[in-house]
mmCIF file of C-alpha atoms in Angstrom:
data_model
loop_
_atom_site.group_PDB
_atom_site.id
_atom_site.type_symbol
_atom_site.label_atom_id
_atom_site.label_comp_id
_atom_site.label_asym_id
_atom_site.label_seq_id
_atom_site.Cartn_x
_atom_site.Cartn_y
_atom_site.Cartn_z
ATOM 1 C CA UNK A 58 73.331 -32.325 -21.650
ATOM 2 C CA UNK A 59 76.044 -29.649 -22.043
ATOM 3 C CA UNK A 60 77.544 -27.715 -19.119
ATOM 4 C CA UNK A 61 75.785 -24.448 -20.030
ATOM 5 C CA UNK A 62 72.434 -26.240 -20.399
ATOM 6 C CA UNK A 63 72.808 -27.826 -16.960
ATOM 7 C CA UNK A 64 73.690 -24.405 -15.544
ATOM 8 C CA UNK A 65 70.537 -22.912 -17.066
ATOM 9 C CA UNK A 66 68.312 -25.675 -15.712
ATOM 10 C CA UNK A 67 69.682 -25.182 -12.179
ATOM 11 C CA UNK A 68 69.082 -21.436 -12.406
ATOM 12 C CA UNK A 69 65.464 -21.989 -13.452
ATOM 13 C CA UNK A 70 65.015 -24.409 -10.547
ATOM 14 C CA UNK A 71 66.562 -21.940 -8.081
ATOM 15 C CA UNK A 72 64.221 -19.213 -9.303
ATOM 16 C CA UNK A 73 61.277 -21.302 -8.166
ATOM 17 C CA UNK A 74 62.518 -21.560 -4.594
ATOM 18 C CA UNK A 75 61.855 -17.948 -3.652
ATOM 19 C CA UNK A 76 60.569 -14.705 -5.063
ATOM 20 C CA UNK A 77 61.977 -11.190 -5.253
ATOM 21 C CA UNK A 78 60.124 -7.923 -5.202
ATOM 22 C CA UNK A 79 60.603 -5.807 -8.314
ATOM 23 C CA UNK A 80 63.395 -3.254 -7.999
ATOM 24 C CA UNK A 81 62.674 0.276 -6.878
ATOM 25 C CA UNK A 82 64.618 3.410 -6.135
ATOM 26 C CA UNK A 83 64.996 5.886 -3.272
ATOM 27 C CA UNK A 84 63.251 5.086 -0.018
ATOM 28 C CA UNK A 85 61.673 1.954 -1.544
ATOM 29 C CA UNK A 86 65.084 0.244 -1.399
ATOM 30 C CA UNK A 87 64.791 0.488 2.374
ATOM 31 C CA UNK A 88 61.409 -1.256 2.492
ATOM 32 C CA UNK A 89 62.443 -4.749 1.394
ATOM 33 C CA UNK A 90 65.895 -6.140 0.678
ATOM 34 C CA UNK A 91 67.143 -9.614 -0.193
ATOM 35 C CA UNK A 92 70.742 -10.691 0.397
ATOM 36 C CA UNK A 93 71.796 -13.798 -1.528
ATOM 37 C CA UNK A 94 74.368 -16.052 0.102
ATOM 38 C CA UNK A 95 75.485 -18.265 -2.803
ATOM 39 C CA UNK A 96 76.303 -21.177 -0.495
ATOM 40 C CA UNK A 97 74.747 -23.408 2.141
ATOM 41 C CA UNK A 98 73.973 -22.081 5.635
ATOM 42 C CA UNK A 99 76.909 -21.909 8.023
ATOM 43 C CA UNK A 100 79.720 -21.016 5.650
ATOM 44 C CA UNK A 101 81.646 -17.788 5.264
ATOM 45 C CA UNK A 102 79.350 -16.140 2.718
ATOM 46 C CA UNK A 103 76.272 -17.103 4.735
ATOM 47 C CA UNK A 104 77.793 -15.771 7.964
ATOM 48 C CA UNK A 105 78.650 -12.480 6.273
ATOM 49 C CA UNK A 106 75.132 -12.136 4.859
ATOM 50 C CA UNK A 107 73.443 -12.896 8.169
ATOM 51 C CA UNK A 108 75.639 -10.473 10.095
ATOM 52 C CA UNK A 109 74.711 -7.797 7.545
ATOM 53 C CA UNK A 110 71.052 -8.732 7.992
ATOM 54 C CA UNK A 111 71.291 -8.549 11.785
ATOM 55 C CA UNK A 112 72.995 -5.153 11.744
ATOM 56 C CA UNK A 113 70.410 -3.749 9.330
ATOM 57 C CA UNK A 114 67.509 -5.095 11.384
ATOM 58 C CA UNK A 115 68.827 -4.012 14.766
ATOM 59 C CA UNK A 116 69.336 -0.466 13.560
ATOM 60 C CA UNK A 117 66.175 -0.322 11.421
ATOM 61 C CA UNK A 118 68.154 0.524 8.304
ATOM 62 C CA UNK A 119 65.765 -1.593 6.222
ATOM 63 C CA UNK A 120 62.160 -2.409 7.061
ATOM 64 C CA UNK A 121 62.476 -6.032 5.935
ATOM 65 C CA UNK A 122 65.652 -7.890 4.989
ATOM 66 C CA UNK A 123 65.908 -11.600 4.182
ATOM 67 C CA UNK A 124 68.859 -13.867 3.484
ATOM 68 C CA UNK A 125 68.366 -16.488 0.783
ATOM 69 C CA UNK A 126 70.822 -19.363 0.329
ATOM 70 C CA UNK A 127 71.471 -20.549 -3.225
ATOM 71 C CA UNK A 128 74.289 -23.102 -2.966
ATOM 72 C CA UNK A 129 75.992 -24.880 -5.803
ATOM 73 C CA UNK A 130 79.001 -24.813 -8.144
ATOM 74 C CA UNK A 131 81.141 -22.659 -5.870
ATOM 75 C CA UNK A 132 78.626 -19.813 -5.828
ATOM 76 C CA UNK A 133 78.020 -19.597 -9.574
ATOM 77 C CA UNK A 134 74.439 -20.865 -9.279
ATOM 78 C CA UNK A 135 73.635 -17.871 -7.069
ATOM 79 C CA UNK A 136 75.546 -15.641 -9.478
ATOM 80 C CA UNK A 137 73.404 -16.929 -12.310
ATOM 81 C CA UNK A 138 70.254 -16.094 -10.368
ATOM 82 C CA UNK A 139 71.503 -12.566 -9.665
ATOM 83 C CA UNK A 140 72.134 -12.096 -13.386
ATOM 84 C CA UNK A 141 68.438 -12.719 -14.122
ATOM 85 C CA UNK A 142 67.330 -9.882 -11.812
ATOM 86 C CA UNK A 143 68.368 -7.104 -14.198
ATOM 87 C CA UNK A 144 67.460 -3.696 -12.841
ATOM 88 C CA UNK A 145 66.136 -5.027 -9.503
ATOM 89 C CA UNK A 146 68.076 -2.922 -7.053
ATOM 90 C CA UNK A 147 66.646 -4.397 -3.869
ATOM 91 C CA UNK A 148 68.769 -7.539 -4.153
ATOM 92 C CA UNK A 149 72.399 -7.894 -3.087
ATOM 93 C CA UNK A 150 74.670 -10.925 -3.272
ATOM 94 C CA UNK A 151 77.809 -11.788 -1.336
ATOM 95 C CA UNK A 152 80.816 -12.704 -3.448
ATOM 96 C CA UNK A 153 84.567 -12.756 -3.281
ATOM 97 C CA UNK A 154 87.766 -14.473 -4.240
ATOM 98 C CA UNK A 155 86.186 -17.919 -4.168
ATOM 99 C CA UNK A 156 83.444 -16.856 -6.562
ATOM 100 C CA UNK A 157 85.959 -15.606 -9.096
ATOM 101 C CA UNK A 158 87.828 -18.898 -8.789
ATOM 102 C CA UNK A 159 84.591 -20.864 -9.213
ATOM 103 C CA UNK A 160 83.826 -19.049 -12.470
ATOM 104 C CA UNK A 161 86.989 -20.575 -13.908
ATOM 105 C CA UNK A 162 86.715 -23.939 -12.199
ATOM 106 C CA UNK A 163 83.093 -24.529 -13.269
ATOM 107 C CA UNK A 164 83.335 -22.726 -16.625
ATOM 108 C CA UNK A 165 80.487 -20.438 -15.670
ATOM 109 C CA UNK A 166 78.798 -18.624 -18.552
ATOM 110 C CA UNK A 167 78.092 -15.751 -16.140
ATOM 111 C CA UNK A 168 80.814 -13.522 -14.686
ATOM 112 C CA UNK A 169 80.824 -11.354 -11.593
ATOM 113 C CA UNK A 170 82.175 -8.600 -13.854
ATOM 114 C CA UNK A 171 78.668 -8.389 -15.361
ATOM 115 C CA UNK A 172 77.123 -7.477 -11.991
ATOM 116 C CA UNK A 173 77.033 -4.075 -10.294
ATOM 117 C CA UNK A 174 79.757 -3.875 -7.604
ATOM 118 C CA UNK A 175 78.679 -2.042 -4.460
ATOM 119 C CA UNK A 176 81.485 -2.458 -1.926
ATOM 120 C CA UNK A 177 84.309 -4.722 -0.799
ATOM 121 C CA UNK A 178 83.815 -4.976 2.953
ATOM 122 C CA UNK A 179 86.069 -7.474 4.762
ATOM 123 C CA UNK A 180 88.856 -9.961 4.103
ATOM 124 C CA UNK A 181 90.274 -13.057 5.728
ATOM 125 C CA UNK A 182 93.811 -14.328 5.338
ATOM 126 C CA UNK A 183 95.038 -17.876 5.153
ATOM 127 C CA UNK A 184 97.421 -19.417 7.613
ATOM 128 C CA UNK A 185 99.830 -22.231 6.713
ATOM 129 C CA UNK A 186 99.757 -24.898 9.384
ATOM 130 C CA UNK A 187 101.270 -28.275 10.189
ATOM 131 C CA UNK A 188 100.494 -30.771 12.967
ATOM 132 C CA UNK A 189 101.806 -29.840 16.391
ATOM 133 C CA UNK A 190 104.348 -32.695 16.268
ATOM 134 C CA UNK A 191 105.511 -31.926 12.706
ATOM 135 C CA UNK A 192 109.264 -31.784 12.066
ATOM 136 C CA UNK A 193 108.686 -28.447 10.320
ATOM 137 C CA UNK A 194 109.310 -25.778 12.936
ATOM 138 C CA UNK A 195 109.243 -22.830 10.522
ATOM 139 C CA UNK A 196 108.133 -21.897 7.046
ATOM 140 C CA UNK A 197 111.801 -22.102 6.000
ATOM 141 C CA UNK A 198 111.939 -25.750 7.137
ATOM 142 C CA UNK A 199 108.828 -26.499 5.106
ATOM 143 C CA UNK A 200 110.083 -24.774 1.974
ATOM 144 C CA UNK A 201 113.393 -26.656 2.059
ATOM 145 C CA UNK A 202 111.602 -30.009 2.236
ATOM 146 C CA UNK A 203 109.061 -28.965 -0.394
ATOM 147 C CA UNK A 204 111.683 -27.810 -2.903
ATOM 148 C CA UNK A 205 113.573 -31.087 -2.422
ATOM 149 C CA UNK A 206 110.464 -33.249 -2.911
ATOM 150 C CA UNK A 207 107.351 -31.406 -4.185
ATOM 151 C CA UNK A 208 105.232 -34.590 -4.312
ATOM 152 C CA UNK A 209 106.413 -35.760 -0.924
ATOM 153 C CA UNK A 210 104.959 -32.791 0.979
ATOM 154 C CA UNK A 211 101.210 -33.224 0.627
ATOM 155 C CA UNK A 212 98.988 -30.160 1.128
ATOM 156 C CA UNK A 213 95.313 -29.884 1.966
ATOM 157 C CA UNK A 214 92.780 -27.069 2.209
ATOM 158 C CA UNK A 215 89.079 -26.477 2.546
ATOM 159 C CA UNK A 216 88.284 -24.746 -0.725
ATOM 160 C CA UNK A 217 89.420 -23.330 -4.049
ATOM 161 C CA UNK A 218 90.907 -20.266 -2.374
ATOM 162 C CA UNK A 219 93.146 -22.448 -0.188
ATOM 163 C CA UNK A 220 94.578 -24.121 -3.287
ATOM 164 C CA UNK A 221 95.223 -20.703 -4.809
ATOM 165 C CA UNK A 222 97.240 -19.776 -1.713
ATOM 166 C CA UNK A 223 99.218 -23.011 -1.986
ATOM 167 C CA UNK A 224 99.885 -22.276 -5.671
ATOM 168 C CA UNK A 225 101.030 -18.727 -4.964
ATOM 169 C CA UNK A 226 103.278 -20.035 -2.177
ATOM 170 C CA UNK A 227 104.755 -22.660 -4.523
ATOM 171 C CA UNK A 228 105.593 -20.007 -7.108
ATOM 172 C CA UNK A 229 107.201 -17.795 -4.462
ATOM 173 C CA UNK A 230 109.239 -20.743 -3.166
ATOM 174 C CA UNK A 231 110.398 -21.870 -6.600
ATOM 175 C CA UNK A 232 108.238 -25.017 -6.703
ATOM 176 C CA UNK A 233 106.417 -25.880 -9.943
ATOM 177 C CA UNK A 234 102.672 -25.845 -9.024
ATOM 178 C CA UNK A 235 101.840 -28.747 -11.341
ATOM 179 C CA UNK A 236 104.386 -30.882 -9.476
ATOM 180 C CA UNK A 237 102.657 -30.391 -6.111
ATOM 181 C CA UNK A 238 100.326 -32.773 -4.270
ATOM 182 C CA UNK A 239 97.032 -31.331 -2.988
ATOM 183 C CA UNK A 240 94.176 -33.197 -1.291
ATOM 184 C CA UNK A 241 90.977 -31.110 -1.118
ATOM 185 C CA UNK A 242 88.946 -31.135 2.090
ATOM 186 C CA UNK A 243 85.529 -29.737 2.988
ATOM 187 C CA UNK A 244 85.973 -27.034 5.601
ATOM 188 C CA UNK A 245 88.312 -26.481 8.535
ATOM 189 C CA UNK A 246 87.247 -29.630 10.394
ATOM 190 C CA UNK A 247 88.284 -31.917 7.558
ATOM 191 C CA UNK A 248 91.498 -29.950 7.067
ATOM 192 C CA UNK A 249 92.503 -30.535 10.686
ATOM 193 C CA UNK A 250 91.527 -34.202 10.447
ATOM 194 C CA UNK A 251 93.630 -34.696 7.306
ATOM 195 C CA UNK A 252 96.648 -33.288 9.145
ATOM 196 C CA UNK A 253 96.022 -35.356 12.263
ATOM 197 C CA UNK A 254 95.628 -38.673 10.411
ATOM 198 C CA UNK A 255 98.628 -38.106 8.130
ATOM 199 C CA UNK A 256 96.707 -37.718 4.860
ATOM 200 C CA UNK A 257 98.484 -34.389 4.457
ATOM 201 C CA UNK A 258 101.542 -32.823 6.053
ATOM 202 C CA UNK A 259 100.653 -29.141 5.619
ATOM 203 C CA UNK A 260 97.527 -27.061 5.039
ATOM 204 C CA UNK A 261 96.477 -23.628 3.876
ATOM 205 C CA UNK A 262 93.221 -22.568 5.495
ATOM 206 C CA UNK A 263 91.383 -19.593 6.896
ATOM 207 C CA UNK A 264 92.788 -18.552 10.271
ATOM 208 C CA UNK A 265 89.326 -18.372 11.848
ATOM 209 C CA UNK A 266 88.659 -22.004 10.872
ATOM 210 C CA UNK A 267 91.757 -23.283 12.680
ATOM 211 C CA UNK A 268 92.413 -20.737 15.429
ATOM 212 C CA UNK A 269 91.180 -23.031 18.232
ATOM 213 C CA UNK A 270 93.433 -25.872 17.012
ATOM 214 C CA UNK A 271 96.384 -23.502 16.799
ATOM 215 C CA UNK A 272 95.821 -22.100 20.288
ATOM 216 C CA UNK A 273 95.511 -25.625 21.729
ATOM 217 C CA UNK A 274 98.823 -26.668 20.192
ATOM 218 C CA UNK A 275 97.327 -29.431 18.048
ATOM 219 C CA UNK A 276 98.371 -27.427 15.006
ATOM 220 C CA UNK A 277 101.430 -25.220 14.523
ATOM 221 C CA UNK A 278 101.089 -22.024 12.484
ATOM 222 C CA UNK A 279 104.103 -21.423 10.249
ATOM 223 C CA UNK A 280 103.031 -18.279 8.454
ATOM 224 C CA UNK A 281 100.167 -15.987 7.526
ATOM 225 C CA UNK A 282 99.519 -14.992 3.896
ATOM 226 C CA UNK A 283 98.822 -11.388 4.861
ATOM 227 C CA UNK A 284 100.501 -7.992 4.360
ATOM 228 C CA UNK A 285 101.283 -7.688 8.081
ATOM 229 C CA UNK A 286 100.967 -9.609 11.332
ATOM 230 C CA UNK A 287 97.656 -9.733 13.122
ATOM 231 C CA UNK A 288 97.368 -7.659 16.281
ATOM 232 C CA UNK A 289 98.609 -9.490 19.384
ATOM 233 C CA UNK A 290 99.854 -12.441 17.289
ATOM 234 C CA UNK A 291 103.318 -13.949 17.030
ATOM 235 C CA UNK A 292 102.528 -15.718 13.734
ATOM 236 C CA UNK A 293 104.945 -14.342 11.115
ATOM 237 C CA UNK A 294 103.710 -13.305 7.680
ATOM 238 C CA UNK A 295 105.136 -15.151 4.691
ATOM 239 C CA UNK A 296 106.873 -12.001 3.497
ATOM 240 C CA UNK A 297 109.163 -12.245 6.509
ATOM 241 C CA UNK A 298 110.542 -15.459 4.987
ATOM 242 C CA UNK A 299 110.915 -13.876 1.560
ATOM 243 C CA UNK A 300 107.657 -15.323 0.202
ATOM 244 C CA UNK A 301 105.579 -12.503 -1.291
ATOM 245 C CA UNK A 302 102.149 -14.093 -0.841
ATOM 246 C CA UNK A 303 99.317 -11.815 0.275
ATOM 247 C CA UNK A 304 96.173 -13.277 -1.286
ATOM 248 C CA UNK A 305 93.093 -12.276 0.668
ATOM 249 C CA UNK A 306 89.766 -14.080 0.856
ATOM 250 C CA UNK A 307 87.748 -10.878 0.510
ATOM 251 C CA UNK A 308 83.999 -10.492 0.676
ATOM 252 C CA UNK A 309 82.035 -7.938 -1.298
ATOM 253 C CA UNK A 310 78.427 -7.094 -2.112
ATOM 254 C CA UNK A 311 77.104 -7.014 -5.661
ATOM 255 C CA UNK A 312 73.770 -5.898 -7.112
ATOM 256 C CA UNK A 313 72.165 -7.128 -10.343
ATOM 257 C CA UNK A 314 73.143 -5.647 -13.717
ATOM 258 C CA UNK A 315 71.682 -2.439 -15.078
ATOM 259 C CA UNK A 316 70.519 -0.706 -11.938
ATOM 260 C CA UNK A 317 70.615 3.080 -12.050
ATOM 261 C CA UNK A 318 73.461 5.203 -10.723
ATOM 262 C CA UNK A 319 71.090 6.567 -8.087
ATOM 263 C CA UNK A 320 70.158 3.078 -6.938
ATOM 264 C CA UNK A 321 73.824 2.043 -6.799
ATOM 265 C CA UNK A 322 74.581 5.123 -4.693
ATOM 266 C CA UNK A 323 71.692 4.355 -2.328
ATOM 267 C CA UNK A 324 72.859 0.761 -1.861
ATOM 268 C CA UNK A 325 76.384 1.995 -1.141
ATOM 269 C CA UNK A 326 74.971 4.409 1.429
ATOM 270 C CA UNK A 327 73.085 1.531 3.074
ATOM 271 C CA UNK A 328 76.204 -0.657 3.281
ATOM 272 C CA UNK A 329 78.251 2.228 4.691
ATOM 273 C CA UNK A 330 75.618 2.772 7.380
ATOM 274 C CA UNK A 331 75.601 -0.952 8.177
ATOM 275 C CA UNK A 332 79.345 -1.317 8.694
ATOM 276 C CA UNK A 333 79.484 1.403 11.375
ATOM 277 C CA UNK A 334 76.743 -0.153 13.537
ATOM 278 C CA UNK A 335 77.710 -1.663 16.917
ATOM 279 C CA UNK A 336 76.462 -5.076 15.760
ATOM 280 C CA UNK A 337 78.703 -5.127 12.706
ATOM 281 C CA UNK A 338 81.705 -3.769 14.573
ATOM 282 C CA UNK A 339 81.292 -6.576 17.119
ATOM 283 C CA UNK A 340 81.278 -9.166 14.333
ATOM 284 C CA UNK A 341 84.685 -8.095 12.989
ATOM 285 C CA UNK A 342 86.812 -9.518 15.842
ATOM 286 C CA UNK A 343 84.431 -12.437 16.383
ATOM 287 C CA UNK A 344 85.221 -13.833 12.932
ATOM 288 C CA UNK A 345 88.795 -12.465 12.721
ATOM 289 C CA UNK A 346 87.821 -10.354 9.729
ATOM 290 C CA UNK A 347 89.947 -7.478 8.449
ATOM 291 C CA UNK A 348 88.117 -4.351 7.331
ATOM 292 C CA UNK A 349 89.050 -3.519 3.726
ATOM 293 C CA UNK A 350 86.235 -1.227 2.586
ATOM 294 C CA UNK A 351 86.489 -0.199 -1.058
ATOM 295 C CA UNK A 352 83.994 1.150 -3.576
ATOM 296 C CA UNK A 353 83.662 3.103 -6.814
ATOM 297 C CA UNK A 354 86.348 3.106 -9.494
ATOM 298 C CA UNK A 355 88.955 1.809 -7.031
ATOM 299 C CA UNK A 356 86.804 -1.292 -6.490
ATOM 300 C CA UNK A 357 86.411 -1.824 -10.244
ATOM 301 C CA UNK A 358 90.195 -1.640 -10.703
ATOM 302 C CA UNK A 359 90.702 -4.076 -7.819
ATOM 303 C CA UNK A 360 88.195 -6.567 -9.256
ATOM 304 C CA UNK A 361 89.901 -6.503 -12.648
ATOM 305 C CA UNK A 362 93.302 -7.069 -11.042
ATOM 306 C CA UNK A 363 91.970 -9.930 -8.913
ATOM 307 C CA UNK A 364 90.412 -11.598 -11.945
ATOM 308 C CA UNK A 365 93.739 -11.438 -13.794
ATOM 309 C CA UNK A 366 95.665 -12.757 -10.785
ATOM 310 C CA UNK A 367 93.299 -15.660 -10.152
ATOM 311 C CA UNK A 368 93.227 -16.654 -13.822
ATOM 312 C CA UNK A 369 97.022 -16.572 -13.863
ATOM 313 C CA UNK A 370 97.194 -18.889 -10.842
ATOM 314 C CA UNK A 371 94.768 -21.330 -12.462
ATOM 315 C CA UNK A 372 96.965 -21.369 -15.557
ATOM 316 C CA UNK A 373 99.922 -22.243 -13.312
ATOM 317 C CA UNK A 374 97.849 -25.152 -11.981
ATOM 318 C CA UNK A 375 97.322 -26.332 -15.564
ATOM 319 C CA UNK A 376 93.613 -25.510 -15.667
#
């Protein structure tokens, strides 16, 4: 069975797991809302969706809001489901950098560009870490060793975004991405384990996933792939070492295709109300998120630029 046929079968199966109320406009959008987390419970997209749900519930912004998990193929199974809900404005889905990467990686016949973007809300930045007893004391030490022996410095990370950060760092350092060695892991726990047991010498991973290990000294943070340092942190950004790497693992909300302009505006209003609630504001520091709210034509421009950048990085990886 071909890849597209398998994709279609999975979408049909997912559709049978839950039901959605037909889309409506105006006040009816506030009566029942579904937020799709296109991943298993416990991950970043799921956490984002459930914090949105909690903030909406606590402040009675929506009468009934449910989170539905549709894992599989890096989020593209959930994306496929969203694409079938044309015109149903009471459904939102969480997406981001990883979803755009998964479209390429899994050759998805559906693109996030076909959905209705509502708002980019938060972002996380990757940190480059080594074991606490590593000989690499700085990002400069690491780059020197990596340039000298690209295959000898083995990287790991917990997802497709982490490999994108490694690829961008390689390009900035003058290392050919296809000459690098990368061992994929599943989440921050496996990343730390790979560093501790010597499977890999360096990792790119979300700061929140490894912050406890960094604070304990088991891991050493060499640099943050962010535009500027985090508040109250002594971790340098990669730009300080001359490496212009600022990829963000952003999270945004998308609605199905072909909803009306009025419905899109009402959903945007709902999200704006949600992100100023006490519950949501408390979640920001808890997960080390950075607020990067963006909507309208600026968001559309950003999404197009991100798609081009991610596709370019995959080409550098030979994919």
